mmCIF file of C-alpha atoms in Angstrom:
data_model
loop_
_atom_site.group_PDB
_atom_site.id
_atom_site.type_symbol
_atom_site.label_atom_id
_atom_site.label_comp_id
_atom_site.label_asym_id
_atom_site.label_seq_id
_atom_site.Cartn_x
_atom_site.Cartn_y
_atom_site.Cartn_z
ATOM 1 C CA GLY A 194 -102.736 37.533 107.190
ATOM 2 C CA GLU A 195 -105.684 35.581 105.844
ATOM 3 C CA THR A 196 -108.146 37.633 107.891
ATOM 4 C CA THR A 197 -106.873 40.809 106.270
ATOM 5 C CA ARG A 198 -107.252 39.306 102.807
ATOM 6 C CA ALA A 199 -110.762 38.147 103.598
ATOM 7 C CA GLY A 200 -111.577 41.631 104.905
ATOM 8 C CA GLU A 201 -110.169 43.231 101.774
ATOM 9 C CA LEU A 202 -112.215 40.950 99.555
ATOM 10 C CA LEU A 203 -115.394 41.376 101.549
ATOM 11 C CA GLY A 204 -115.054 45.051 102.560
ATOM 12 C CA ASP A 205 -115.408 46.330 106.113
ATOM 13 C CA GLY A 206 -118.571 44.291 106.717
ATOM 14 C CA GLY A 207 -116.788 41.159 105.578
ATOM 15 C CA LYS A 208 -113.869 41.846 107.904
ATOM 16 C CA ARG A 209 -116.261 42.236 110.839
ATOM 17 C CA ARG A 210 -117.947 38.949 109.910
ATOM 18 C CA MET A 211 -114.561 37.225 109.748
ATOM 19 C CA ASP A 212 -113.607 38.714 113.142
ATOM 20 C CA ASN A 213 -116.890 37.331 114.546
ATOM 21 C CA VAL A 214 -116.138 33.908 113.078
ATOM 22 C CA GLU A 215 -112.671 33.937 114.655
ATOM 23 C CA MET A 216 -114.231 34.910 117.998
ATOM 24 C CA LEU A 217 -116.628 31.966 117.687
ATOM 25 C CA GLU A 218 -113.665 29.722 116.878
ATOM 26 C CA ALA A 219 -111.920 30.849 120.079
ATOM 27 C CA LYS A 220 -115.070 30.105 122.083
ATOM 28 C CA ALA A 221 -115.285 26.659 120.467
ATOM 29 C CA ALA A 222 -111.655 25.994 121.449
ATOM 30 C CA LYS A 223 -112.526 26.791 125.084
ATOM 31 C CA ARG A 224 -115.589 24.527 124.875
ATOM 32 C CA TYR A 225 -113.357 21.763 123.497
ATOM 33 C CA GLU A 226 -111.004 22.154 126.481
ATOM 34 C CA ILE A 227 -113.982 21.884 128.826
ATOM 35 C CA ALA A 228 -115.179 18.743 127.017
ATOM 36 C CA ILE A 229 -111.747 17.157 127.395
ATOM 37 C CA LYS A 230 -111.799 17.884 131.142
ATOM 38 C CA LEU A 231 -115.310 16.429 131.457
ATOM 39 C CA HIS A 232 -114.131 13.333 129.557
ATOM 40 C CA ALA A 233 -111.036 12.931 131.724
ATOM 41 C CA ASP A 234 -113.109 13.353 134.892
ATOM 42 C CA GLY A 235 -115.487 10.594 133.808
ATOM 43 C CA HIS A 236 -118.491 12.790 132.979
ATOM 44 C CA LEU A 237 -119.024 10.945 129.726
ATOM 45 C CA ASP A 238 -122.611 12.040 129.004
ATOM 46 C CA GLN A 239 -121.699 15.715 129.315
ATOM 47 C CA ALA A 240 -118.465 15.287 127.377
ATOM 48 C CA LEU A 241 -120.246 13.420 124.588
ATOM 49 C CA ALA A 242 -122.927 16.103 124.343
ATOM 50 C CA GLU A 243 -120.262 18.798 124.065
ATOM 51 C CA TYR A 244 -118.196 16.850 121.514
ATOM 52 C CA ALA A 245 -121.293 16.191 119.401
ATOM 53 C CA SER A 246 -122.289 19.854 119.542
ATOM 54 C CA LEU A 247 -118.806 20.974 118.487
ATOM 55 C CA ALA A 248 -118.653 18.429 115.649
ATOM 56 C CA ARG A 249 -121.887 19.874 114.200
ATOM 57 C CA LEU A 250 -121.009 23.552 114.677
ATOM 58 C CA PRO A 251 -121.192 25.116 111.181
ATOM 59 C CA VAL A 252 -118.777 27.945 111.986
ATOM 60 C CA LEU A 253 -115.981 25.407 112.524
ATOM 61 C CA GLN A 254 -116.307 24.212 108.933
ATOM 62 C CA ASN A 255 -114.966 27.516 107.578
ATOM 63 C CA PRO A 256 -111.767 26.624 105.665
ATOM 64 C CA GLN A 257 -110.298 30.078 106.401
ATOM 65 C CA LEU A 258 -110.071 29.244 110.089
ATOM 66 C CA LYS A 259 -106.850 27.894 111.533
ATOM 67 C CA LEU A 260 -108.294 25.630 114.232
ATOM 68 C CA GLY A 261 -111.977 25.196 113.408
ATOM 69 C CA PRO A 262 -111.861 22.073 111.225
ATOM 70 C CA ARG A 263 -109.310 20.456 113.553
ATOM 71 C CA ILE A 264 -111.451 21.140 116.648
ATOM 72 C CA CYS A 265 -114.387 19.583 114.835
ATOM 73 C CA SER A 266 -112.382 16.476 113.930
ATOM 74 C CA LEU A 267 -110.833 16.087 117.378
ATOM 75 C CA ALA A 268 -114.279 16.388 118.964
ATOM 76 C CA SER A 269 -115.515 13.613 116.657
ATOM 77 C CA PHE A 270 -112.458 11.475 117.442
ATOM 78 C CA ASN A 271 -113.008 11.821 121.194
ATOM 79 C CA ALA A 272 -116.748 11.188 120.851
ATOM 80 C CA ALA A 273 -115.877 7.928 119.087
ATOM 81 C CA SER A 274 -113.963 6.709 122.127
ATOM 82 C CA ILE A 275 -117.021 7.297 124.317
ATOM 83 C CA TYR A 276 -119.322 5.568 121.826
ATOM 84 C CA ARG A 277 -116.964 2.601 121.799
ATOM 85 C CA LEU A 278 -116.936 2.411 125.605
ATOM 86 C CA ARG A 279 -120.732 2.355 125.501
ATOM 87 C CA GLY A 280 -120.770 -0.501 123.005
ATOM 88 C CA GLU A 281 -122.032 1.656 120.122
ATOM 89 C CA PRO A 282 -119.608 0.721 117.333
ATOM 90 C CA ASP A 283 -121.766 2.147 114.528
ATOM 91 C CA ASN A 284 -121.834 5.597 116.139
ATOM 92 C CA ALA A 285 -118.120 5.310 116.865
ATOM 93 C CA MET A 286 -117.456 4.435 113.222
ATOM 94 C CA LYS A 287 -119.465 7.432 111.978
ATOM 95 C CA ALA A 288 -117.584 9.752 114.331
ATOM 96 C CA LEU A 289 -114.193 8.375 113.235
ATOM 97 C CA ILE A 290 -115.063 8.726 109.565
ATOM 98 C CA GLN A 291 -116.019 12.349 110.216
ATOM 99 C CA ALA A 292 -112.753 12.881 112.106
ATOM 100 C CA SER A 293 -110.737 11.404 109.228
ATOM 101 C CA ARG A 294 -111.478 14.441 107.057
ATOM 102 C CA GLU A 295 -108.959 16.495 109.016
ATOM 103 C CA LEU A 296 -106.947 13.821 110.848
ATOM 104 C CA HIS A 297 -106.245 11.630 107.800
ATOM 105 C CA SER A 298 -102.541 11.290 108.620
ATOM 106 C CA VAL A 299 -103.005 10.263 112.270
ATOM 107 C CA GLU A 300 -102.180 6.587 112.852
ATOM 108 C CA THR A 301 -104.305 6.379 116.002
ATOM 109 C CA LEU A 302 -107.420 7.424 114.101
ATOM 110 C CA TRP A 303 -106.982 4.663 111.514
ATOM 111 C CA ARG A 304 -106.141 2.062 114.165
ATOM 112 C CA SER A 305 -109.264 3.061 116.098
ATOM 113 C CA LEU A 306 -111.374 2.882 112.936
ATOM 114 C CA GLY A 307 -109.978 -0.587 112.256
ATOM 115 C CA GLU A 308 -110.820 -1.776 115.759
ATOM 116 C CA VAL A 309 -114.340 -0.304 115.615
ATOM 117 C CA SER A 310 -114.844 -1.852 112.180
ATOM 118 C CA LEU A 311 -113.982 -5.257 113.620
ATOM 119 C CA ASP A 312 -116.474 -4.603 116.439
ATOM 120 C CA SER A 313 -119.076 -3.999 113.714
ATOM 121 C CA ALA A 314 -118.039 -7.111 111.762
ATOM 122 C CA SER A 315 -116.720 -4.998 108.864
ATOM 123 C CA ALA A 316 -113.449 -6.826 108.336
ATOM 124 C CA ARG A 317 -112.796 -5.353 104.879
ATOM 125 C CA LEU A 318 -113.099 -1.796 106.200
ATOM 126 C CA ALA A 319 -110.912 -2.822 109.147
ATOM 127 C CA ARG A 320 -108.203 -4.109 106.806
ATOM 128 C CA HIS A 321 -108.299 -0.849 104.838
ATOM 129 C CA ALA A 322 -108.096 1.163 108.082
ATOM 130 C CA PHE A 323 -105.158 -0.888 109.390
ATOM 131 C CA ALA A 324 -103.368 -0.464 106.042
ATOM 132 C CA GLN A 325 -103.878 3.310 106.407
ATOM 133 C CA ALA A 326 -102.520 3.090 109.967
ATOM 134 C CA LEU A 327 -99.448 1.315 108.609
ATOM 135 C CA SER A 328 -98.959 4.015 105.962
ATOM 136 C CA CYS A 329 -99.180 6.723 108.640
ATOM 137 C CA ALA A 330 -96.702 4.859 110.849
ATOM 138 C CA ILE A 331 -94.271 4.554 107.957
ATOM 139 C CA ALA A 332 -94.658 8.231 107.069
ATOM 140 C CA SER A 333 -93.935 9.245 110.671
ATOM 141 C CA HIS A 334 -91.091 6.704 111.043
ATOM 142 C CA ASN A 335 -92.796 5.088 114.035
ATOM 143 C CA LEU A 336 -91.569 1.518 114.306
ATOM 144 C CA SER A 337 -93.818 0.605 117.238
ATOM 145 C CA ASP A 338 -96.980 1.768 115.451
ATOM 146 C CA ALA A 339 -95.888 -0.054 112.295
ATOM 147 C CA ARG A 340 -95.574 -3.299 114.237
ATOM 148 C CA GLY A 341 -99.030 -2.793 115.748
ATOM 149 C CA ALA A 342 -100.587 -2.028 112.390
ATOM 150 C CA LEU A 343 -98.945 -5.076 110.846
ATOM 151 C CA ARG A 344 -100.203 -7.323 113.644
ATOM 152 C CA SER A 345 -103.716 -5.945 113.152
ATOM 153 C CA LEU A 346 -103.431 -6.396 109.384
ATOM 154 C CA ALA A 347 -102.309 -9.997 109.885
ATOM 155 C CA ALA A 348 -105.218 -10.784 112.213
ATOM 156 C CA THR A 349 -107.768 -9.077 109.959
ATOM 157 C CA SER A 350 -106.432 -10.800 106.849
ATOM 158 C CA PHE A 351 -106.744 -14.115 108.681
ATOM 159 C CA VAL A 352 -110.379 -13.297 109.572
ATOM 160 C CA LEU A 353 -111.014 -12.542 105.885
ATOM 161 C CA GLY A 354 -109.511 -15.899 104.911
ATOM 162 C CA ASP A 355 -106.489 -14.299 103.229
ATOM 163 C CA ASP A 356 -103.864 -16.580 104.769
ATOM 164 C CA VAL A 357 -101.160 -15.455 102.329
ATOM 165 C CA HIS A 358 -101.484 -11.782 103.308
ATOM 166 C CA ALA A 359 -101.733 -12.716 106.992
ATOM 167 C CA GLU A 360 -98.484 -14.678 106.717
ATOM 168 C CA GLU A 361 -96.754 -11.836 104.830
ATOM 169 C CA CYS A 362 -97.737 -9.386 107.563
ATOM 170 C CA ALA A 363 -96.528 -11.741 110.289
ATOM 171 C CA ARG A 364 -93.205 -12.177 108.480
ATOM 172 C CA ALA A 365 -92.899 -8.407 108.167
ATOM 173 C CA VAL A 366 -93.300 -8.045 111.946
ATOM 174 C CA VAL A 367 -90.504 -10.558 112.473
ATOM 175 C CA ALA A 368 -88.387 -8.775 109.861
ATOM 176 C CA LEU A 369 -88.982 -5.448 111.586
ATOM 177 C CA ASP A 370 -87.593 -6.869 114.781
ATOM 178 C CA SER A 371 -84.308 -7.628 113.019
ATOM 179 C CA CYS A 372 -84.095 -4.602 110.679
ATOM 180 C CA ASP A 373 -82.180 -1.477 111.520
ATOM 181 C CA GLN A 374 -84.004 1.886 111.541
ATOM 182 C CA LEU A 375 -82.917 2.837 108.011
ATOM 183 C CA CYS A 376 -84.394 -0.117 106.141
ATOM 184 C CA TRP A 377 -87.502 -0.947 108.137
ATOM 185 C CA ALA A 378 -89.922 1.124 106.040
ATOM 186 C CA ILE A 379 -88.740 -0.494 102.820
ATOM 187 C CA CYS A 380 -89.069 -3.914 104.412
ATOM 188 C CA VAL A 381 -92.642 -3.205 105.582
ATOM 189 C CA MET A 382 -93.800 -1.986 102.182
ATOM 190 C CA ALA A 383 -92.137 -4.858 100.338
ATOM 191 C CA ARG A 384 -93.448 -7.499 102.698
ATOM 192 C CA THR A 385 -97.071 -6.378 102.969
ATOM 193 C CA GLY A 386 -97.823 -4.898 99.605
ATOM 194 C CA ALA A 387 -99.652 -2.213 101.661
ATOM 195 C CA ALA A 388 -99.979 -0.015 98.594
ATOM 196 C CA ASN A 389 -102.191 -2.673 96.989
ATOM 197 C CA VAL A 390 -104.573 -3.154 99.944
#
């Protein structure tokens, strides 16, 4: 596996260091589980402290690890939800941007970034985020998420004074309601010009 290759390249000392890093990764995964439980139980201060600590943990940045970068990004994503609940959109935005490094194909991340951007009066960033959410929804063939992203794109385009794009997005939502599953993605892309946003 990759650990063996790293050990071969680094010698016995390198293999021991890699084993230590993997042990730290396992401990971080357990800490992440604890943070999720704290979050779910409403202990937001403790959960946020744990998420923030995990997001900054240097060992999780090691690209040879399987879970490390993902744990880091998920911790940032969850921290963003707490920041948003507290009315701290700038901190939420920073956390979501950090999370996007690993979770770049997750529709929920982009939708959340769009919503937080609107909270911060950054409509252009919101429109970009909602366009990314739409792309993720199309890639995962999720019709419901595509509708939501299109509605958000329409509203954001309206806020930006782009009535033409807002109308195109609204028409695409209506078209989605009448399209069958095979042609909906083509319809969305044609109607919104999402590739050009």
